[in-house]
Structures are given as structure tokens and as C-alpha cells.
mmCIF file of C-alpha atoms and ligand atoms in Angstrom:
data_model
loop_
_atom_site.group_PDB
_atom_site.id
_atom_site.type_symbol
_atom_site.label_atom_id
_atom_site.label_comp_id
_atom_site.label_asym_id
_atom_site.label_seq_id
_atom_site.Cartn_x
_atom_site.Cartn_y
_atom_site.Cartn_z
ATOM 1 C CA UNK A 1 266.884 129.532 172.679
ATOM 2 C CA UNK A 2 267.309 127.410 169.275
ATOM 3 C CA UNK A 3 263.533 126.007 169.479
ATOM 4 C CA UNK A 4 261.836 129.783 169.095
ATOM 5 C CA UNK A 5 259.827 130.116 165.944
ATOM 6 C CA UNK A 6 259.654 133.449 163.826
ATOM 7 C CA UNK A 7 256.414 134.167 165.331
ATOM 8 C CA UNK A 8 257.816 133.820 168.718
ATOM 9 C CA UNK A 9 260.863 135.947 167.776
ATOM 10 C CA UNK A 10 258.470 138.981 166.904
ATOM 11 C CA UNK A 11 256.779 138.680 170.254
ATOM 12 C CA UNK A 12 260.326 138.660 171.534
ATOM 13 C CA UNK A 13 261.438 141.861 169.934
ATOM 14 C CA UNK A 14 257.977 143.241 171.124
ATOM 15 C CA UNK A 15 259.349 143.046 174.421
ATOM 16 C CA UNK A 16 262.259 145.388 175.207
ATOM 17 C CA UNK A 17 263.464 148.255 177.167
ATOM 18 C CA UNK A 18 262.318 150.829 174.350
ATOM 19 C CA UNK A 19 258.944 149.020 175.065
ATOM 20 C CA UNK A 20 259.494 150.192 178.478
ATOM 21 C CA UNK A 21 260.322 154.017 177.432
ATOM 22 C CA UNK A 22 257.796 154.258 175.358
ATOM 23 C CA UNK A 23 254.984 153.288 177.875
ATOM 24 C CA UNK A 24 257.032 155.732 180.196
ATOM 25 C CA UNK A 25 256.708 158.666 177.842
ATOM 26 C CA UNK A 26 252.874 157.623 177.019
ATOM 27 C CA UNK A 27 252.338 158.107 180.852
ATOM 28 C CA UNK A 28 254.012 161.507 180.794
ATOM 29 C CA UNK A 29 252.286 163.298 177.750
ATOM 30 C CA UNK A 30 248.742 161.574 178.296
ATOM 31 C CA UNK A 31 248.531 161.911 182.447
ATOM 32 C CA UNK A 32 244.789 161.358 181.957
ATOM 33 C CA UNK A 33 245.172 157.735 180.727
ATOM 34 C CA UNK A 34 248.353 157.526 182.733
ATOM 35 C CA UNK A 35 249.082 153.355 183.443
ATOM 36 C CA UNK A 36 250.260 152.433 186.749
ATOM 37 C CA UNK A 37 253.697 150.926 186.057
ATOM 38 C CA UNK A 38 255.340 148.292 188.109
ATOM 39 C CA UNK A 39 258.236 146.468 187.530
ATOM 40 C CA UNK A 40 259.021 143.246 189.221
ATOM 41 C CA UNK A 41 262.700 142.347 189.567
ATOM 42 C CA UNK A 42 264.192 139.116 189.833
ATOM 43 C CA UNK A 43 266.734 138.131 192.709
ATOM 44 C CA UNK A 44 269.216 136.897 189.853
ATOM 45 C CA UNK A 45 269.387 140.030 187.949
ATOM 46 C CA UNK A 46 270.019 141.827 191.261
ATOM 47 C CA UNK A 47 272.796 139.745 191.987
ATOM 48 C CA UNK A 48 274.526 140.179 188.336
ATOM 49 C CA UNK A 49 273.774 143.867 188.588
ATOM 50 C CA UNK A 50 275.143 143.929 192.127
ATOM 51 C CA UNK A 51 278.386 142.417 190.820
ATOM 52 C CA UNK A 52 278.363 144.680 187.887
ATOM 53 C CA UNK A 53 278.475 147.599 190.104
ATOM 54 C CA UNK A 54 280.172 146.390 192.814
ATOM 55 C CA UNK A 55 277.777 146.983 195.338
ATOM 56 C CA UNK A 56 276.353 144.555 197.804
ATOM 57 C CA UNK A 57 272.563 143.410 196.892
ATOM 58 C CA UNK A 58 270.738 145.661 199.447
ATOM 59 C CA UNK A 59 272.574 148.837 198.248
ATOM 60 C CA UNK A 60 271.624 147.465 194.819
ATOM 61 C CA UNK A 61 268.110 146.856 195.489
ATOM 62 C CA UNK A 62 267.832 150.291 196.787
ATOM 63 C CA UNK A 63 269.287 152.097 194.067
ATOM 64 C CA UNK A 64 268.102 150.406 191.262
ATOM 65 C CA UNK A 65 264.171 151.076 192.678
ATOM 66 C CA UNK A 66 265.507 154.779 192.946
ATOM 67 C CA UNK A 67 266.525 154.767 189.294
ATOM 68 C CA UNK A 68 263.333 152.885 187.836
ATOM 69 C CA UNK A 69 260.955 155.444 190.226
ATOM 70 C CA UNK A 70 262.952 158.557 188.463
ATOM 71 C CA UNK A 71 262.030 157.103 185.323
ATOM 72 C CA UNK A 72 258.284 156.884 186.069
ATOM 73 C CA UNK A 73 257.504 153.459 187.516
ATOM 74 C CA UNK A 74 255.184 153.418 190.576
ATOM 75 C CA UNK A 75 256.125 150.020 191.898
ATOM 76 C CA UNK A 76 259.316 148.482 192.086
ATOM 77 C CA UNK A 77 259.131 144.246 193.953
ATOM 78 C CA UNK A 78 261.132 141.399 193.983
ATOM 79 C CA UNK A 79 260.071 138.066 192.414
ATOM 80 C CA UNK A 80 261.476 136.376 195.567
ATOM 81 C CA UNK A 81 258.083 137.099 196.961
ATOM 82 C CA UNK A 82 256.108 135.153 194.474
ATOM 83 C CA UNK A 83 258.629 132.404 194.353
ATOM 84 C CA UNK A 84 257.719 131.315 198.136
ATOM 85 C CA UNK A 85 254.022 130.519 196.031
ATOM 86 C CA UNK A 86 256.023 128.195 193.113
ATOM 87 C CA UNK A 87 257.951 127.072 195.819
ATOM 88 C CA UNK A 88 254.819 125.885 198.143
ATOM 89 C CA UNK A 89 252.648 124.941 195.093
ATOM 90 C CA UNK A 90 255.536 122.536 193.418
ATOM 91 C CA UNK A 91 256.205 120.766 197.192
ATOM 92 C CA UNK A 92 252.028 119.968 197.145
ATOM 93 C CA UNK A 93 252.195 118.586 193.964
ATOM 94 C CA UNK A 94 255.221 116.470 194.411
ATOM 95 C CA UNK A 95 253.402 114.661 197.495
ATOM 96 C CA UNK A 96 250.188 114.464 195.849
ATOM 97 C CA UNK A 97 251.900 112.463 192.542
ATOM 98 C CA UNK A 98 254.300 110.575 194.891
ATOM 99 C CA UNK A 99 250.939 109.597 196.498
ATOM 100 C CA UNK A 100 249.317 108.332 193.239
ATOM 101 C CA UNK A 101 252.522 107.027 191.201
ATOM 102 C CA UNK A 102 251.141 103.278 191.110
ATOM 103 C CA UNK A 103 248.144 104.442 189.413
ATOM 104 C CA UNK A 104 248.910 107.147 187.239
ATOM 105 C CA UNK A 105 252.160 105.952 185.455
ATOM 106 C CA UNK A 106 253.413 109.424 184.557
ATOM 107 C CA UNK A 107 252.917 110.802 187.744
ATOM 108 C CA UNK A 108 256.448 110.539 188.384
ATOM 109 C CA UNK A 109 259.280 111.505 187.778
ATOM 110 C CA UNK A 110 257.987 115.342 188.331
ATOM 111 C CA UNK A 111 259.875 117.940 186.226
ATOM 112 C CA UNK A 112 260.534 121.335 187.403
ATOM 113 C CA UNK A 113 258.438 124.019 185.316
ATOM 114 C CA UNK A 114 259.748 127.108 185.917
ATOM 115 C CA UNK A 115 262.431 127.448 182.873
ATOM 116 C CA UNK A 116 260.442 128.465 179.497
ATOM 117 C CA UNK A 117 263.728 127.626 177.549
ATOM 118 C CA UNK A 118 263.847 123.924 178.649
ATOM 119 C CA UNK A 119 259.291 124.008 178.608
ATOM 120 C CA UNK A 120 260.108 125.526 174.787
ATOM 121 C CA UNK A 121 262.340 122.108 174.162
ATOM 122 C CA UNK A 122 260.065 119.764 175.552
ATOM 123 C CA UNK A 123 256.725 120.972 173.833
ATOM 124 C CA UNK A 124 258.500 121.617 170.784
ATOM 125 C CA UNK A 125 260.501 118.122 170.583
ATOM 126 C CA UNK A 126 258.936 115.632 172.918
ATOM 127 C CA UNK A 127 255.399 116.862 172.997
ATOM 128 C CA UNK A 128 252.849 114.854 174.410
ATOM 129 C CA UNK A 129 255.533 112.545 176.081
ATOM 130 C CA UNK A 130 257.312 114.864 178.380
ATOM 131 C CA UNK A 131 253.819 117.200 178.885
ATOM 132 C CA UNK A 132 252.450 114.729 182.208
ATOM 133 C CA UNK A 133 255.500 114.921 184.220
ATOM 134 C CA UNK A 134 256.066 118.656 183.918
ATOM 135 C CA UNK A 135 254.684 120.159 187.171
ATOM 136 C CA UNK A 136 252.113 122.393 186.707
ATOM 137 C CA UNK A 137 253.215 125.216 188.964
ATOM 138 C CA UNK A 138 253.759 128.687 187.218
ATOM 139 C CA UNK A 139 256.727 129.937 187.728
ATOM 140 C CA UNK A 140 257.957 133.056 189.872
ATOM 141 C CA UNK A 141 257.750 135.737 187.295
ATOM 142 C CA UNK A 142 253.981 134.208 186.366
ATOM 143 C CA UNK A 143 252.770 134.238 189.690
ATOM 144 C CA UNK A 144 253.765 137.284 190.131
ATOM 145 C CA UNK A 145 251.854 138.345 186.870
ATOM 146 C CA UNK A 146 249.157 136.788 188.503
ATOM 147 C CA UNK A 147 249.606 138.535 191.761
ATOM 148 C CA UNK A 148 250.063 142.061 190.437
ATOM 149 C CA UNK A 149 246.980 141.739 187.577
ATOM 150 C CA UNK A 150 244.588 139.972 190.151
ATOM 151 C CA UNK A 151 245.230 140.617 193.834
ATOM 152 C CA UNK A 152 247.175 143.880 193.764
ATOM 153 C CA UNK A 153 244.671 145.769 190.188
ATOM 154 C CA UNK A 154 242.102 144.888 192.937
ATOM 155 C CA UNK A 155 243.328 146.451 195.718
ATOM 156 C CA UNK A 156 244.481 149.619 193.655
ATOM 157 C CA UNK A 157 240.868 149.465 192.174
ATOM 158 C CA UNK A 158 242.093 148.939 188.829
ATOM 159 C CA UNK A 159 241.714 146.449 185.758
ATOM 160 C CA UNK A 160 244.135 144.445 185.019
ATOM 161 C CA UNK A 161 244.647 146.353 181.788
ATOM 162 C CA UNK A 162 245.244 149.694 183.449
ATOM 163 C CA UNK A 163 248.379 148.468 184.938
ATOM 164 C CA UNK A 164 251.432 147.801 183.172
ATOM 165 C CA UNK A 165 254.014 144.840 184.291
ATOM 166 C CA UNK A 166 256.979 144.793 183.547
ATOM 167 C CA UNK A 167 259.483 141.775 185.140
ATOM 168 C CA UNK A 168 263.591 142.088 185.077
ATOM 169 C CA UNK A 169 264.785 138.579 184.289
ATOM 170 C CA UNK A 170 268.070 136.621 183.582
ATOM 171 C CA UNK A 171 266.982 135.722 180.785
ATOM 172 C CA UNK A 172 265.579 136.009 176.926
ATOM 173 C CA UNK A 173 263.137 132.890 177.145
ATOM 174 C CA UNK A 174 261.147 134.931 179.967
ATOM 175 C CA UNK A 175 259.823 136.806 176.928
ATOM 176 C CA UNK A 176 258.540 133.962 175.162
ATOM 177 C CA UNK A 177 256.864 132.569 178.454
ATOM 178 C CA UNK A 178 255.169 136.223 179.409
ATOM 179 C CA UNK A 179 254.060 135.711 175.417
ATOM 180 C CA UNK A 180 252.487 132.606 175.957
ATOM 181 C CA UNK A 181 248.368 132.662 175.838
ATOM 182 C CA UNK A 182 247.948 130.922 179.046
ATOM 183 C CA UNK A 183 248.329 134.198 180.469
ATOM 184 C CA UNK A 184 246.473 136.548 178.847
ATOM 185 C CA UNK A 185 243.436 137.809 180.010
ATOM 186 C CA UNK A 186 240.639 137.767 177.043
ATOM 187 C CA UNK A 187 238.115 139.330 179.118
ATOM 188 C CA UNK A 188 240.444 142.370 180.061
ATOM 189 C CA UNK A 189 242.789 142.059 176.620
ATOM 190 C CA UNK A 190 245.929 142.099 178.845
ATOM 191 C CA UNK A 191 249.035 140.083 179.826
ATOM 192 C CA UNK A 192 249.867 139.180 183.022
ATOM 193 C CA UNK A 193 253.593 140.074 182.804
ATOM 194 C CA UNK A 194 253.349 143.053 179.908
ATOM 195 C CA UNK A 195 257.070 143.280 179.356
ATOM 196 C CA UNK A 196 260.052 141.219 180.018
ATOM 197 C CA UNK A 197 263.324 142.683 180.064
ATOM 198 C CA UNK A 198 266.877 141.031 180.914
ATOM 199 C CA UNK A 199 269.582 142.406 183.309
ATOM 200 C CA UNK A 200 271.524 143.522 180.533
ATOM 201 C CA UNK A 201 268.799 145.971 179.202
ATOM 202 C CA UNK A 202 268.512 147.144 182.555
ATOM 203 C CA UNK A 203 272.191 147.976 182.181
ATOM 204 C CA UNK A 204 271.478 149.457 178.850
ATOM 205 C CA UNK A 205 268.497 151.785 180.137
ATOM 206 C CA UNK A 206 271.310 153.130 182.695
ATOM 207 C CA UNK A 207 273.651 153.237 180.168
ATOM 208 C CA UNK A 208 271.275 155.686 177.866
ATOM 209 C CA UNK A 209 270.332 157.694 180.464
ATOM 210 C CA UNK A 210 273.678 158.673 181.389
ATOM 211 C CA UNK A 211 273.616 157.313 184.888
ATOM 212 C CA UNK A 212 275.647 155.032 186.810
ATOM 213 C CA UNK A 213 273.692 152.824 189.603
ATOM 214 C CA UNK A 214 276.175 153.713 192.186
ATOM 215 C CA UNK A 215 275.752 157.195 191.744
ATOM 216 C CA UNK A 216 272.012 157.229 192.429
ATOM 217 C CA UNK A 217 270.716 158.053 195.631
ATOM 218 C CA UNK A 218 269.032 154.788 197.610
ATOM 219 C CA UNK A 219 265.156 155.028 197.848
ATOM 220 C CA UNK A 220 263.075 152.824 200.535
ATOM 221 C CA UNK A 221 262.316 149.376 199.368
ATOM 222 C CA UNK A 222 258.317 148.869 198.400
ATOM 223 C CA UNK A 223 257.235 146.501 201.456
ATOM 224 C CA UNK A 224 254.496 144.810 199.331
ATOM 225 C CA UNK A 225 255.224 141.627 197.425
ATOM 226 C CA UNK A 226 259.264 141.823 198.897
ATOM 227 C CA UNK A 227 260.872 139.504 200.848
ATOM 228 C CA UNK A 228 261.878 142.245 203.386
ATOM 229 C CA UNK A 229 262.146 141.923 206.840
ATOM 230 C CA UNK A 230 263.258 145.278 208.722
ATOM 231 C CA UNK A 231 265.382 146.227 205.781
ATOM 232 C CA UNK A 232 266.630 143.157 205.093
ATOM 233 C CA UNK A 233 266.208 141.057 201.780
ATOM 234 C CA UNK A 234 265.920 137.482 202.077
ATOM 235 C CA UNK A 235 265.884 134.966 199.651
ATOM 236 C CA UNK A 236 265.883 130.921 199.356
ATOM 237 C CA UNK A 237 267.812 127.974 200.118
ATOM 238 C CA UNK A 238 269.261 125.803 197.027
ATOM 239 C CA UNK A 239 270.996 127.350 195.054
ATOM 240 C CA UNK A 240 270.570 130.231 191.860
ATOM 241 C CA UNK A 241 268.243 128.669 189.813
ATOM 242 C CA UNK A 242 265.544 128.938 192.619
ATOM 243 C CA UNK A 243 265.990 126.064 194.891
ATOM 244 C CA UNK A 244 262.978 123.680 193.789
ATOM 245 C CA UNK A 245 264.970 120.642 194.199
ATOM 246 C CA UNK A 246 266.178 121.376 198.050
ATOM 247 C CA UNK A 247 262.294 122.505 199.274
ATOM 248 C CA UNK A 248 260.343 119.927 197.204
ATOM 249 C CA UNK A 249 262.963 117.352 198.897
ATOM 250 C CA UNK A 250 262.992 118.478 201.915
ATOM 251 C CA UNK A 251 259.241 118.673 202.275
ATOM 252 C CA UNK A 252 258.426 115.096 200.831
ATOM 253 C CA UNK A 253 260.998 113.680 203.370
ATOM 254 C CA UNK A 254 259.121 115.038 206.226
ATOM 255 C CA UNK A 255 255.412 114.770 205.023
ATOM 256 C CA UNK A 256 255.759 111.299 203.197
ATOM 257 C CA UNK A 257 258.125 109.911 205.597
ATOM 258 C CA UNK A 258 258.416 111.629 208.620
ATOM 259 C CA UNK A 259 262.017 112.352 208.204
ATOM 260 C CA UNK A 260 263.427 115.597 208.524
ATOM 261 C CA UNK A 261 266.157 116.765 206.238
ATOM 262 C CA UNK A 262 268.580 119.767 207.267
ATOM 263 C CA UNK A 263 271.634 119.392 204.929
ATOM 264 C CA UNK A 264 271.301 117.981 201.581
ATOM 265 C CA UNK A 265 274.094 116.014 199.812
ATOM 266 C CA UNK A 266 274.561 116.315 196.519
ATOM 267 C CA UNK A 267 276.327 113.906 194.646
ATOM 268 C CA UNK A 268 277.611 114.922 191.091
ATOM 269 C CA UNK A 269 277.241 112.102 188.663
ATOM 270 C CA UNK A 270 278.782 113.096 184.950
ATOM 271 C CA UNK A 271 279.484 116.945 185.608
ATOM 272 C CA UNK A 272 278.527 119.451 188.121
ATOM 273 C CA UNK A 273 275.186 120.020 185.755
ATOM 274 C CA UNK A 274 273.883 117.018 186.887
ATOM 275 C CA UNK A 275 273.744 116.293 190.417
ATOM 276 C CA UNK A 276 271.775 113.507 192.872
ATOM 277 C CA UNK A 277 270.093 113.376 195.966
ATOM 278 C CA UNK A 278 268.977 110.302 197.421
ATOM 279 C CA UNK A 279 267.230 109.710 200.412
ATOM 280 C CA UNK A 280 267.901 105.885 202.071
ATOM 281 C CA UNK A 281 266.577 104.636 205.292
ATOM 282 C CA UNK A 282 267.477 100.919 206.372
ATOM 283 C CA UNK A 283 269.436 100.474 202.854
ATOM 284 C CA UNK A 284 265.969 101.132 200.787
ATOM 285 C CA UNK A 285 265.893 104.480 198.416
ATOM 286 C CA UNK A 286 263.218 106.234 199.525
ATOM 287 C CA UNK A 287 263.259 109.441 197.544
ATOM 288 C CA UNK A 288 265.794 109.935 194.366
ATOM 289 C CA UNK A 289 266.098 113.404 193.078
ATOM 290 C CA UNK A 290 268.413 114.913 190.120
ATOM 291 C CA UNK A 291 269.553 118.304 189.261
ATOM 292 C CA UNK A 292 269.702 118.702 185.125
ATOM 293 C CA UNK A 293 271.144 121.744 184.033
ATOM 294 C CA UNK A 294 271.791 122.113 180.360
ATOM 295 C CA UNK A 295 270.553 120.605 177.270
ATOM 296 C CA UNK A 296 273.541 117.541 177.255
ATOM 297 C CA UNK A 297 272.086 116.766 180.620
ATOM 298 C CA UNK A 298 268.446 117.812 179.448
ATOM 299 C CA UNK A 299 268.703 115.311 176.432
ATOM 300 C CA UNK A 300 270.590 112.592 178.547
ATOM 301 C CA UNK A 301 267.599 112.926 180.632
ATOM 302 C CA UNK A 302 265.276 112.969 178.132
ATOM 303 C CA UNK A 303 266.710 109.778 176.821
ATOM 304 C CA UNK A 304 266.468 107.827 180.071
ATOM 305 C CA UNK A 305 262.807 108.823 180.357
ATOM 306 C CA UNK A 306 262.031 107.687 177.141
ATOM 307 C CA UNK A 307 263.825 103.993 177.273
ATOM 308 C CA UNK A 308 262.013 103.632 180.956
ATOM 309 C CA UNK A 309 265.399 104.270 182.742
ATOM 310 C CA UNK A 310 265.028 107.122 184.888
ATOM 311 C CA UNK A 311 265.433 106.046 188.225
ATOM 312 C CA UNK A 312 264.572 109.890 189.711
ATOM 313 C CA UNK A 313 261.116 110.867 191.180
ATOM 314 C CA UNK A 314 262.129 114.585 190.677
ATOM 315 C CA UNK A 315 264.499 116.729 188.379
ATOM 316 C CA UNK A 316 265.158 120.153 188.642
ATOM 317 C CA UNK A 317 265.578 120.917 185.055
ATOM 318 C CA UNK A 318 267.134 123.729 183.928
ATOM 319 C CA UNK A 319 268.415 125.148 180.199
ATOM 320 C CA UNK A 320 271.554 126.837 181.441
ATOM 321 C CA UNK A 321 274.738 125.261 182.180
ATOM 322 C CA UNK A 322 274.949 126.140 185.811
ATOM 323 C CA UNK A 323 271.287 127.717 185.502
ATOM 324 C CA UNK A 324 269.461 131.018 185.828
ATOM 325 C CA UNK A 325 272.269 133.033 187.349
ATOM 326 C CA UNK A 326 274.329 132.273 184.106
ATOM 327 C CA UNK A 327 271.357 133.120 181.967
ATOM 328 C CA UNK A 328 271.738 134.393 178.481
ATOM 329 C CA UNK A 329 269.799 138.023 179.880
ATOM 330 C CA UNK A 330 273.005 138.268 182.274
ATOM 331 C CA UNK A 331 275.582 141.022 182.456
ATOM 332 C CA UNK A 332 278.866 139.623 180.656
ATOM 333 C CA UNK A 333 282.466 141.795 181.432
ATOM 334 C CA UNK A 334 284.751 141.601 179.267
ATOM 335 C CA UNK A 335 288.087 140.584 180.792
ATOM 336 C CA UNK A 336 287.065 138.596 183.318
ATOM 337 C CA UNK A 337 287.304 135.029 182.785
ATOM 338 C CA UNK A 338 283.454 133.682 182.650
ATOM 339 C CA UNK A 339 284.101 131.123 185.598
ATOM 340 C CA UNK A 340 285.240 134.058 188.156
ATOM 341 C CA UNK A 341 282.506 136.333 187.091
ATOM 342 C CA UNK A 342 279.770 133.845 187.452
ATOM 343 C CA UNK A 343 281.386 132.849 191.015
ATOM 344 C CA UNK A 344 280.928 136.478 192.021
ATOM 345 C CA UNK A 345 277.384 136.884 191.420
ATOM 346 C CA UNK A 346 276.665 133.361 193.000
ATOM 347 C CA UNK A 347 278.167 134.607 195.971
ATOM 348 C CA UNK A 348 276.544 137.681 196.093
ATOM 349 C CA UNK A 349 273.140 135.835 195.141
ATOM 350 C CA UNK A 350 274.409 133.648 198.542
ATOM 351 C CA UNK A 351 274.772 136.694 200.320
ATOM 352 C CA UNK A 352 271.015 136.953 201.509
ATOM 353 C CA UNK A 353 270.017 135.503 205.002
ATOM 354 C CA UNK A 354 267.643 132.065 203.600
ATOM 355 C CA UNK A 355 263.772 131.960 204.559
ATOM 356 C CA UNK A 356 261.959 128.832 203.966
ATOM 357 C CA UNK A 357 258.299 129.775 202.360
ATOM 358 C CA UNK A 358 256.201 128.371 205.041
ATOM 359 C CA UNK A 359 257.751 130.901 207.012
ATOM 360 C CA UNK A 360 256.591 134.143 205.427
ATOM 361 C CA UNK A 361 253.146 135.378 206.925
ATOM 362 C CA UNK A 362 252.326 137.478 204.439
ATOM 363 C CA UNK A 363 252.136 134.787 201.790
ATOM 364 C CA UNK A 364 249.903 132.640 204.408
ATOM 365 C CA UNK A 365 247.728 135.814 204.438
ATOM 366 C CA UNK A 366 247.617 135.914 200.738
ATOM 367 C CA UNK A 367 246.559 132.201 200.459
ATOM 368 C CA UNK A 368 243.612 132.895 202.732
ATOM 369 C CA UNK A 369 242.471 136.595 201.279
ATOM 370 C CA UNK A 370 243.389 136.411 197.897
ATOM 371 C CA UNK A 371 242.513 132.351 197.133
ATOM 372 C CA UNK A 372 240.274 131.417 199.734
ATOM 373 C CA UNK A 373 243.299 128.925 201.222
ATOM 374 C CA UNK A 374 245.739 126.374 199.253
ATOM 375 C CA UNK A 375 244.193 123.965 197.001
ATOM 376 C CA UNK A 376 241.179 126.395 196.347
ATOM 377 C CA UNK A 377 239.941 126.078 192.681
ATOM 378 C CA UNK A 378 241.025 130.135 192.416
ATOM 379 C CA UNK A 379 244.346 129.093 193.865
ATOM 380 C CA UNK A 380 244.685 126.634 190.952
ATOM 381 C CA UNK A 381 243.893 129.302 188.495
ATOM 382 C CA UNK A 382 246.343 131.561 190.065
ATOM 383 C CA UNK A 383 249.076 129.353 190.307
ATOM 384 C CA UNK A 384 249.276 126.546 187.921
ATOM 385 C CA UNK A 385 249.179 126.318 184.102
ATOM 386 C CA UNK A 386 249.210 123.624 181.402
ATOM 387 C CA UNK A 387 251.700 122.865 178.409
ATOM 388 C CA UNK A 388 250.848 122.017 174.813
ATOM 389 C CA UNK A 389 252.449 119.458 172.565
ATOM 390 C CA UNK A 390 253.783 121.519 169.451
ATOM 391 C CA UNK A 391 253.418 119.331 166.537
ATOM 392 C CA UNK A 392 255.891 119.901 163.541
ATOM 393 C CA UNK A 393 254.613 120.066 160.036
ATOM 394 C CA UNK A 394 256.245 120.522 156.977
ATOM 395 C CA UNK A 395 255.246 124.451 156.918
ATOM 396 C CA UNK A 396 256.650 124.605 160.617
ATOM 397 C CA UNK A 397 254.936 124.080 163.700
ATOM 398 C CA UNK A 398 251.574 123.302 164.781
ATOM 399 C CA UNK A 399 250.758 124.413 168.374
ATOM 400 C CA UNK A 400 247.555 122.881 170.072
ATOM 401 C CA UNK A 401 246.703 126.162 172.619
HETATM 402 FE FE1 LIG B 1 266.374 131.259 181.957
HETATM 403 FE FE2 LIG B 1 268.471 129.979 181.820
HETATM 404 FE FE3 LIG B 1 266.636 129.947 184.150
HETATM 405 FE FE4 LIG B 1 266.059 129.170 181.834
HETATM 406 S S1 LIG B 1 267.778 127.991 182.878
HETATM 407 S S2 LIG B 1 265.273 130.181 183.265
HETATM 408 S S3 LIG B 1 266.737 129.418 180.050
HETATM 409 S S4 LIG B 1 267.817 131.458 182.698
#
């Protein structure tokens, strides 16, 4: 993305599939100092690989698990699971902000926080103005980081630095997100996510090993931290960028106005990457939400905000046109029109049964066992983060951590 500094690009290149190789080789040659290697795969990456290999999602997941384990990976999880927490926390945060909008002028609109491309731009371009609007909920990648280096490490009787946690993401900016000092434990000198590899890099790993994914024997999926029910993977409704708008909208309609919303009517505005959803009752607008994908629409939104002309209560902001399924780290195929290709990926992504995060019993249990209930100080630390205004100086950027 355009706003990355040279120091940041070093951090990004430190995280690659080569790095993962190095760790796996280290484990083989020094078994006594072995680290536990955990890979968390995003649902967008799985859909991209499935389209490339012409397989369904479940097959892809099983074969990818098998391939990664053959390289020496110990556990393979699914970030759909951690997204449950991101969605639930975003929903609750929105309702709280809505209720205090009269005393806090920057409580609304709440802006989505899961896209590091957008966060990078917001911090560097509009720093202190925009930060108060951004939801503090961690992204699914970073919630997974908290789960693995917090809860999972404890269960395995390991310290966070004894686990090497890798995520597979549709996007290069996720590497930048994983490198943020906010997600680094000073105590253990360990990151919540040690290495991020893109979907394209997984394909390169396969190529380097001379393996074609369809030929791999499937392995059973790891059930902890995965959205699996009786051999079935589940997803969330509301599109390939996580479904934040939809989940927050439905929850808020019910909590704030007692209205049950079953289907959501999107109204495209200037283009398909800028859409609106409105809840009205007796001619009064109760909730007005929007999707703003791609920098053109983001700039437009920021200008509206600056002029005090934004009518929205919530905006799902994503840096990539068409959102995460079209992320810069996804697989591209030559000879196929990009629109058709994206449609295939979307179709696969949407082929799974969807489940509301409230319905996941394992998530409920973890709130109680791991975090001591929703809203606890522990939950706040594990599931929320902060942002930092970056001032441009004549010598570069000055970040206020
Ligand atoms: Fe990454 Fe693009 Fe998704 Fe943002 S919209 S998280 S930059 S893939």
C-alpha cells in the first residue's frame, strides 16, 4: 500500500514463506529447542486456493492442513473462529457509542478496524482527526494472535515465545498489522502473530515442494479454534470482508430499537463499492450504515466527515476495491478476466452455511473461561487495541506509540 515507510517495508519482508521454512528447518535440526508451529488460515485465502485448485472449501481446507503438517506444522486453525470475537466486540462497541453520541461528538460514525490498509492510511493521513472514530475491536488476525499466545499457550503449558504463530492472509498489509508494537509482548519478547504469509505465498510453497494441492491426501481438520460442526465448516453472512456492517446493523436494530432485521437491502450509491443500508420507522431514519471499499470511496467519506456532512452511524471501510476477497495477496490467474475470477472466488466463499457469532457455544465458553466474561478488563486487553497518530516531518514519519 502507498503509505508504507521504508522501516515498515523491512518488517514486511521479514515475514515471508522463506521465514516459515527457516523455522520449520530449525525445528528439525534442533528438536530440543523446537517451537510449536501453529498456522491460522483466513477464509478468504481458502476460497482463493479452492478456486485456483478447482476444489470445494472443505476439501481445500483438509488438503491444506495435510500439506502444512507434512512440512512440520503442528496445528492448523481457521480465523473464521476468531472473527466471532471481532464481530461480537464490534457489535457491543457500536451500541455503547450510539448511546453516548450526545455527550461524545466523535462517538459516531464508528468506522471499521479490521483492514490494516485503511488503518495505515488513516493514521498517516488524518491521524488525530480520524482515530477517535475507529472501532477499537481487534481484527480476526489479531484476535487469533491473542487466542494462540494467550489461551492456547496456557493450555499447552508453553510461554508465548515457545509458539511460532503464522497466519495465511489475502493481503500484504496484514504483515504490517502483525508487526505493530501494540501486538508485541515485552515480557516474552514475542509477537502475537510471528509471521504472515499471503495466499500467493502458500501457492509458492506448494510449487517449491513440487506438490499440487489436489493430489494431497486430505487430513482431518483441527477442531479447536475452528468453525467446524460435524465435518462442516461454517462462515459468517455479509460478504467476503467479514460481514461487519450486517452483524452490527442487525444487533443494533434489535438492541436499540427492538426491531428484528432478517434481510438487508443494500442501496448502491456512486458505485458498487459504496453502498448504503438504512433502517427507518414511520419515516424516521433510525440507523444509516454504509460500505466504503477502495481509496476513492474512502477519500470521499473522509472529506464528508471533515465537513461534518457524513450521515452515517457506521461505515465498513476496506482499502481494496471489492474488499478482502480481492486483496493484493490473493492468487491471480492469467488468461481469466479478473471479474470472472473474482466471482468464482466469491461463489466458493459464499458456499458455506453461515452462523451468527452469538450461536457459537465455544465462543461463549471462551468468554467465560479465558476472559472472565464479556466486558471484563481481560477481554478488553485481549480483544481491543489502540491507534496512533503519525505526524509527517521533513525527515519522514514520527509515530506516537
Ligand atoms: Fe487487506 Fe484489502 Fe482486506 Fe484491507 S480490504 S484487509 S488491505 S485484503
